[in-house]
C-alpha positions as CSV (number, residue, x, y, z in Angstrom):
1,X,19.1,23.0,71.4
2,X,20.4,26.1,68.6
3,X,18.7,29.6,69.9
4,X,21.1,32.1,67.8
5,X,23.6,31.5,64.6
6,X,26.1,33.8,64.0
7,X,28.1,34.1,61.2
8,X,31.4,35.6,61.2
9,X,33.7,36.0,58.2
10,X,37.2,35.0,60.1
11,X,37.5,33.0,63.7
12,X,39.3,35.6,65.9
13,X,36.1,37.7,64.8
14,X,33.8,34.6,65.4
15,X,35.9,33.8,68.8
16,X,35.5,37.3,70.2
17,X,31.6,37.2,69.6
18,X,30.8,33.5,70.8
19,X,33.0,34.8,73.9
20,X,30.2,37.2,74.4
21,X,27.8,34.5,75.6
22,X,30.5,31.9,76.9
23,X,31.1,34.2,79.7
24,X,27.0,34.9,80.6
25,X,27.3,31.2,80.9
26,X,25.7,30.4,77.6
27,X,26.8,27.3,75.8
28,X,28.4,28.1,73.1
29,X,30.5,26.8,69.8
30,X,32.5,28.1,67.8
31,X,32.9,26.1,64.6
32,X,35.3,26.5,61.1
33,X,32.7,24.0,59.4
34,X,30.8,25.5,56.8
35,X,28.4,22.9,56.2
36,X,27.4,22.1,60.0
37,X,25.3,19.2,61.1
38,X,22.5,21.0,62.9
39,X,21.2,17.7,64.6
40,X,25.2,16.7,65.7
41,X,25.1,19.3,68.2
42,X,25.2,19.5,72.0
43,X,21.5,18.8,73.6
44,X,22.0,22.4,75.4
45,X,24.2,24.1,73.2
46,X,22.5,27.6,72.1
47,X,24.8,29.9,70.0
48,X,26.8,28.4,67.0
49,X,29.2,30.6,65.4
50,X,30.2,29.6,61.9
51,X,33.3,30.8,60.5
52,X,32.8,31.6,56.8
53,X,36.2,32.4,56.2
54,X,35.3,34.5,53.4
55,X,36.2,38.0,54.6
56,X,39.2,37.7,51.7
57,X,36.8,36.4,49.5
58,X,35.1,38.0,45.9
59,X,32.1,38.8,46.9
60,X,30.0,36.9,45.4
61,X,31.3,33.6,46.8
62,X,31.3,35.3,50.0
63,X,27.7,35.5,49.8
64,X,27.7,31.9,48.5
65,X,29.3,30.7,51.8
66,X,27.0,32.9,54.0
67,X,23.5,32.3,52.3
68,X,24.4,28.3,52.2
69,X,24.7,28.1,56.5
70,X,22.1,30.4,56.7
71,X,19.2,28.9,54.3
72,X,20.0,25.2,56.0
73,X,19.5,27.1,59.8
74,X,16.7,28.2,58.7
75,X,15.6,25.1,57.3
76,X,16.2,23.7,60.9
77,X,14.4,26.4,62.5
78,X,16.7,28.1,63.8
79,X,14.7,31.5,64.8
80,X,17.5,34.4,65.8
81,X,20.8,35.3,63.2
82,X,23.2,37.5,64.0
83,X,25.4,38.5,61.1
84,X,29.1,39.6,62.4
85,X,31.0,41.9,60.5
86,X,34.4,43.2,61.1
87,X,34.8,46.4,63.8
88,X,36.6,48.1,61.5
89,X,34.6,47.7,58.0
90,X,36.8,45.2,56.0
91,X,35.6,42.4,53.8
92,X,32.5,41.9,52.2
93,X,30.2,43.4,54.4
94,X,27.4,44.3,52.3
95,X,27.3,41.1,50.0
96,X,27.1,39.0,53.6
97,X,24.0,40.8,55.4
98,X,22.1,41.3,51.6
99,X,22.9,36.8,51.2
100,X,21.7,36.3,55.0
101,X,18.7,38.4,54.9
102,X,17.1,36.9,52.0
103,X,18.2,33.6,53.1
104,X,16.8,34.2,56.9
105,X,13.3,35.4,55.3
106,X,13.4,38.2,57.1
107,X,12.4,41.7,55.3
108,X,14.9,44.2,58.0
109,X,18.5,43.8,58.7
110,X,19.4,45.8,61.6
111,X,23.0,46.9,61.8
112,X,25.1,47.8,64.6
113,X,28.9,47.8,64.0
114,X,29.9,49.5,66.8
115,X,31.7,48.2,69.8
116,X,32.2,51.0,72.3
117,X,34.3,49.1,74.2
118,X,36.8,49.0,71.3
119,X,37.3,52.5,70.7
120,X,34.7,52.2,67.4
121,X,32.2,53.9,67.5
122,X,29.2,55.4,64.5
123,X,28.2,58.7,64.2
124,X,26.0,60.2,62.3
125,X,26.7,57.2,59.9
126,X,30.4,57.4,60.0
127,X,32.7,54.8,61.8
128,X,35.8,55.8,63.8
129,X,38.3,54.2,64.7
130,X,39.8,56.2,68.4
131,X,37.5,59.0,66.9
132,X,39.2,58.6,63.9
133,X,37.5,58.2,60.9
134,X,38.6,54.3,59.7
135,X,39.5,54.9,56.6
136,X,42.2,57.5,58.0
137,X,43.6,55.3,60.1
138,X,46.0,52.3,59.1
139,X,43.3,50.2,58.5
140,X,42.7,52.1,55.4
141,X,45.8,50.6,54.0
142,X,45.1,47.0,54.9
143,X,47.3,44.8,52.9
144,X,44.1,42.2,51.7
145,X,40.8,44.8,52.5
146,X,41.5,48.3,52.5
147,X,38.8,50.4,54.4
148,X,38.4,52.9,51.1
149,X,35.4,55.2,52.8
150,X,33.9,55.8,56.5
151,X,30.7,56.1,55.7
152,X,29.3,53.2,56.5
153,X,25.4,53.7,53.6
154,X,28.6,54.4,51.1
155,X,30.0,50.9,51.4
156,X,27.2,49.0,51.8
157,X,25.6,50.8,48.3
158,X,29.3,49.3,46.8
159,X,28.2,45.9,47.9
160,X,25.1,45.8,48.0
161,X,22.0,46.6,46.1
162,X,19.5,46.9,48.7
163,X,18.5,50.2,50.4
164,X,20.2,51.5,53.5
165,X,18.9,53.8,55.7
166,X,20.4,55.5,58.8
167,X,19.4,55.7,61.7
168,X,20.5,58.1,65.2
169,X,20.3,57.6,68.8
170,X,17.7,60.2,69.2
171,X,15.5,58.9,66.5
172,X,14.4,55.1,67.6
173,X,11.2,56.2,69.5
174,X,10.0,56.6,65.8
175,X,11.9,53.3,64.8
176,X,8.6,52.2,63.3
177,X,8.0,54.2,60.4
178,X,11.2,53.2,58.8
179,X,9.4,49.7,58.8
180,X,6.7,50.8,55.8
181,X,9.6,50.8,53.2
182,X,11.2,48.8,51.2
183,X,13.6,45.7,52.9
184,X,17.1,46.9,53.5
185,X,19.2,47.6,55.8
186,X,18.7,49.6,59.4
187,X,22.1,51.7,60.4
188,X,22.0,52.8,63.8
189,X,24.7,55.2,65.2
190,X,26.3,54.2,68.6
191,X,28.5,55.5,70.6
192,X,28.2,53.9,74.3
193,X,27.3,50.8,75.7
194,X,24.3,52.8,76.9
195,X,23.1,53.5,72.8
196,X,24.1,49.9,72.6
197,X,21.5,48.8,75.1
198,X,18.5,51.4,73.9
199,X,19.4,49.8,70.5
200,X,18.7,46.0,71.9
201,X,15.1,47.7,73.4
202,X,14.1,49.3,70.6
203,X,14.3,46.0,68.5
204,X,12.8,44.0,71.2
205,X,9.6,45.6,71.1
206,X,9.7,46.0,67.6
207,X,9.9,42.2,66.6
208,X,13.6,43.3,65.0
209,X,16.0,40.5,66.5
210,X,15.2,37.6,64.0
211,X,17.9,39.0,61.9
212,X,20.9,41.6,63.2
213,X,24.5,42.6,62.4
214,X,27.6,44.0,63.7
215,X,30.6,43.4,65.9
216,X,31.1,41.7,69.4
217,X,29.6,44.8,70.9
218,X,26.0,44.5,70.1
219,X,26.4,40.7,70.1
220,X,27.2,41.3,74.1
221,X,23.2,42.8,74.8
222,X,21.4,40.4,72.7
223,X,21.1,37.7,75.3
224,X,19.2,40.0,77.3
225,X,17.6,40.8,74.6
226,X,16.5,37.2,73.6
227,X,15.7,35.9,76.8
228,X,18.7,33.6,77.1
229,X,19.3,32.3,80.8
230,X,22.8,34.0,81.8
231,X,24.7,33.8,85.0
232,X,28.2,34.7,85.6
233,X,30.8,32.0,84.7
234,X,34.9,32.8,85.3
235,X,37.2,31.1,83.2
236,X,40.4,29.3,84.0
237,X,43.4,32.1,84.1
238,X,46.1,30.4,80.9
239,X,49.3,29.0,82.3
240,X,53.2,29.2,81.7
241,X,54.7,29.4,79.6
242,X,53.5,30.8,76.9
243,X,53.6,30.6,73.2
244,X,52.8,33.6,71.8
245,X,52.3,33.8,67.9
246,X,52.3,37.1,65.9
247,X,51.4,36.2,62.4
248,X,49.5,39.3,62.0
249,X,51.1,42.6,59.8
250,X,48.5,44.9,61.7
251,X,50.6,47.4,62.6
252,X,48.6,47.7,66.1
253,X,50.4,43.5,67.1
254,X,53.6,44.5,65.5
255,X,53.6,47.4,68.3
256,X,52.5,45.3,71.6
257,X,55.3,42.4,70.1
258,X,58.3,45.7,70.0
259,X,57.0,46.6,73.4
260,X,57.1,43.1,75.0
261,X,60.4,42.7,73.5
262,X,61.6,46.1,75.5
263,X,60.1,44.3,78.6
264,X,62.1,41.2,77.7
265,X,60.5,39.0,76.3
266,X,62.1,36.7,73.7
267,X,61.0,36.7,70.0
268,X,62.1,34.8,67.7
269,X,61.4,35.6,64.3
270,X,60.6,32.7,61.1
271,X,62.1,33.2,57.5
272,X,60.3,33.9,54.8
273,X,61.9,30.6,53.4
274,X,61.0,28.7,56.4
275,X,56.8,29.9,56.3
276,X,56.8,29.3,52.3
277,X,59.5,26.9,51.6
278,X,59.6,23.2,52.5
279,X,63.3,22.2,51.3
280,X,65.1,19.7,53.5
281,X,67.5,22.4,54.6
282,X,63.8,24.6,55.6
283,X,62.5,21.7,57.8
284,X,65.6,21.3,58.9
285,X,65.5,24.9,60.3
286,X,61.9,24.1,61.5
287,X,63.1,21.3,63.4
288,X,66.0,23.5,65.2
289,X,63.6,26.1,66.2
290,X,61.4,23.8,67.6
291,X,63.8,22.0,69.9
292,X,65.4,25.5,71.0
293,X,61.7,26.2,72.5
294,X,61.4,22.6,73.6
295,X,64.6,24.4,76.3
296,X,62.9,27.5,76.5
297,X,59.5,25.9,77.8
298,X,61.4,23.4,80.0
299,X,63.1,26.5,81.7
300,X,59.7,28.1,82.1
301,X,60.0,30.9,79.9
302,X,57.7,32.8,77.8
303,X,58.5,33.2,74.1
304,X,57.3,35.2,70.9
305,X,57.4,33.6,67.7
306,X,56.7,36.1,64.7
307,X,56.1,35.7,61.5
308,X,58.2,38.8,60.1
309,X,60.5,41.3,61.7
310,X,58.6,44.0,63.6
311,X,62.0,46.3,62.6
312,X,60.6,46.0,59.1
313,X,57.5,47.6,57.4
314,X,54.7,45.3,56.4
315,X,54.8,46.9,52.6
316,X,58.2,46.1,52.5
317,X,57.9,42.9,53.4
318,X,55.8,41.3,51.0
319,X,57.4,44.1,48.0
320,X,60.1,41.8,48.8
321,X,58.8,37.7,48.8
322,X,55.9,38.3,46.5
323,X,57.8,36.9,43.2
324,X,55.0,37.5,41.4
325,X,52.4,36.0,44.4
326,X,49.3,38.2,45.2
327,X,48.5,39.4,48.5
328,X,46.1,36.9,48.8
329,X,48.3,33.9,47.8
330,X,51.6,35.3,50.2
331,X,49.2,35.3,53.0
332,X,47.2,31.8,52.6
333,X,50.9,30.4,52.2
334,X,52.0,31.6,54.9
335,X,49.2,30.3,57.4
336,X,49.9,27.3,56.2
337,X,53.2,27.7,56.8
338,X,52.6,28.8,60.6
339,X,50.3,26.1,61.4
340,X,52.9,23.4,60.1
341,X,55.6,24.8,62.4
342,X,53.6,25.5,65.5
343,X,52.7,21.9,65.5
344,X,56.2,21.1,64.9
345,X,56.7,23.2,68.1
346,X,53.9,21.6,69.7
347,X,54.8,18.2,69.7
348,X,57.9,18.9,70.9
349,X,57.5,21.8,73.7
350,X,55.6,21.9,76.8
351,X,53.8,25.4,76.4
352,X,50.5,25.3,78.7
353,X,49.5,28.5,76.5
354,X,49.0,29.3,73.1
355,X,48.3,32.6,72.1
356,X,47.6,33.6,68.5
357,X,47.0,36.9,66.7
358,X,45.4,37.3,63.3
359,X,42.5,34.9,62.6
360,X,43.7,34.0,59.1
361,X,47.0,32.6,61.6
362,X,44.4,30.6,63.5
363,X,43.0,29.0,60.8
364,X,46.1,28.0,59.8
365,X,47.2,26.6,63.2
366,X,44.1,24.5,64.0
367,X,44.5,23.3,60.1
368,X,47.5,21.8,60.8
369,X,46.3,20.6,64.4
370,X,43.2,19.3,63.2
371,X,40.9,21.0,65.3
372,X,37.5,22.0,64.0
373,X,35.8,23.5,67.2
374,X,36.3,25.9,69.3
375,X,34.1,26.5,72.4
376,X,34.6,30.0,74.6
377,X,35.6,30.0,77.7
378,X,36.4,34.1,78.9
379,X,37.6,37.8,77.7
380,X,40.5,39.1,79.8
381,X,39.8,42.3,78.1
382,X,37.8,43.2,74.4
383,X,38.9,41.6,71.7
384,X,41.6,38.8,73.9
385,X,39.5,35.8,74.3
386,X,40.7,32.5,76.6
387,X,39.1,28.9,74.5
388,X,39.7,25.1,74.8
389,X,40.1,23.2,71.9
390,X,36.6,21.4,71.1
391,X,36.7,18.0,72.1
392,X,40.6,17.8,73.1
393,X,41.0,18.0,76.7
394,X,45.4,17.3,76.1
395,X,46.2,20.5,73.8
396,X,47.3,23.9,75.5
397,X,45.0,27.1,76.3
398,X,44.3,28.7,73.7
399,X,44.0,32.5,73.6
400,X,43.6,34.3,70.5
401,X,43.2,38.2,69.3
402,X,42.0,40.4,66.6
403,X,45.4,41.9,64.8
404,X,44.3,45.5,65.3
405,X,42.9,44.6,68.9
406,X,44.3,45.6,72.4
407,X,46.3,48.5,73.6
408,X,50.7,48.6,73.3
409,X,50.9,46.0,76.3
410,X,48.7,43.8,75.2
411,X,51.2,40.6,75.1
412,X,52.5,41.1,78.8
413,X,48.7,41.5,79.9
414,X,48.0,38.1,79.0
415,X,51.1,37.1,80.8
416,X,50.3,38.8,83.9
417,X,46.8,36.8,83.7
418,X,48.7,33.4,83.4
419,X,51.0,34.8,86.2
420,X,48.0,34.9,88.4
421,X,48.4,38.8,88.6
422,X,45.6,39.5,85.7
423,X,42.5,41.6,86.8
């Protein structure tokens, strides 16, 4: 029976949150079906994660998707909800949380966006990435969802009409006094995993766990607070050879590709024509690439496939190939193109593991492979998730990562896990 519904706005976020439950032995499934049939789920399923694919949508449309899912779940009888948000505050956070709160029937939504293990902290209502206000990092220049302020209350005021109150860790003992105010958001400071535990206990004692929101960080303490049965669950290591697909323009992922190249991992770069065109010439190039990668896989070699040359700045590439298209349209077409290319490669090549960087890229791949559900299995490190495709036994193991997650050597970490050298 489903005890918790998680609503995420992109797929890598859905997975890095779902795995917080799966790694504790809790039956968890991630679906891209935005109108899930709650009756048609495994009897032992305890956590369902729905990806509404709404990060890049207009606020009203994003809110509508969230409202429909939560209202349907509420009618079905699900009693606990978690609105997963981006750990760097991108997307329609306020609009989606307001929609979730109103559809759930609760009066307050408790928002804990911090993810301490990944360097995302909240102090005095300001959100930080590695001790720098997030809007002053490269996420402030995100081509699709730039973060314009690091003040969480300010972001929510731009996106929602509901009141938002800031809660410091020292004020948890008096949290109950805030519940006498108008319905709205409670925004919590958090600088450590122990803070996450303290917040969780405070919310449990006040009966406020029904409607919470945040990153994968707070999701990790929810099983204990909700009383979900937990157990240590080992997960299978990925196997070689690996096909590593980077469709993210985030500079963190691009630096990871550069580092892997220096370590000797061969990288293939897709041309804009291969991604955006369907001419016979473009199709021929894709077929040639698939044949070459099949030879690489047969030799047991790990390879990287990139959607754009790492020596170029993302802004320069998008300007060069925009052709009067907006950024959302370009990204959507590139994701679709990447999906078709990966599908063609996997038909030819014997890669045992597919690693995908970027939520939009992962959606394109799964749509091309006609996969609508994923079962998270475990986590190599914060944000790097190992999964399998739901109902698919012959597909490669899936590793996913949001573009902004991971250290410089993340690709080498993944490869070392596949070699049995991971920690």
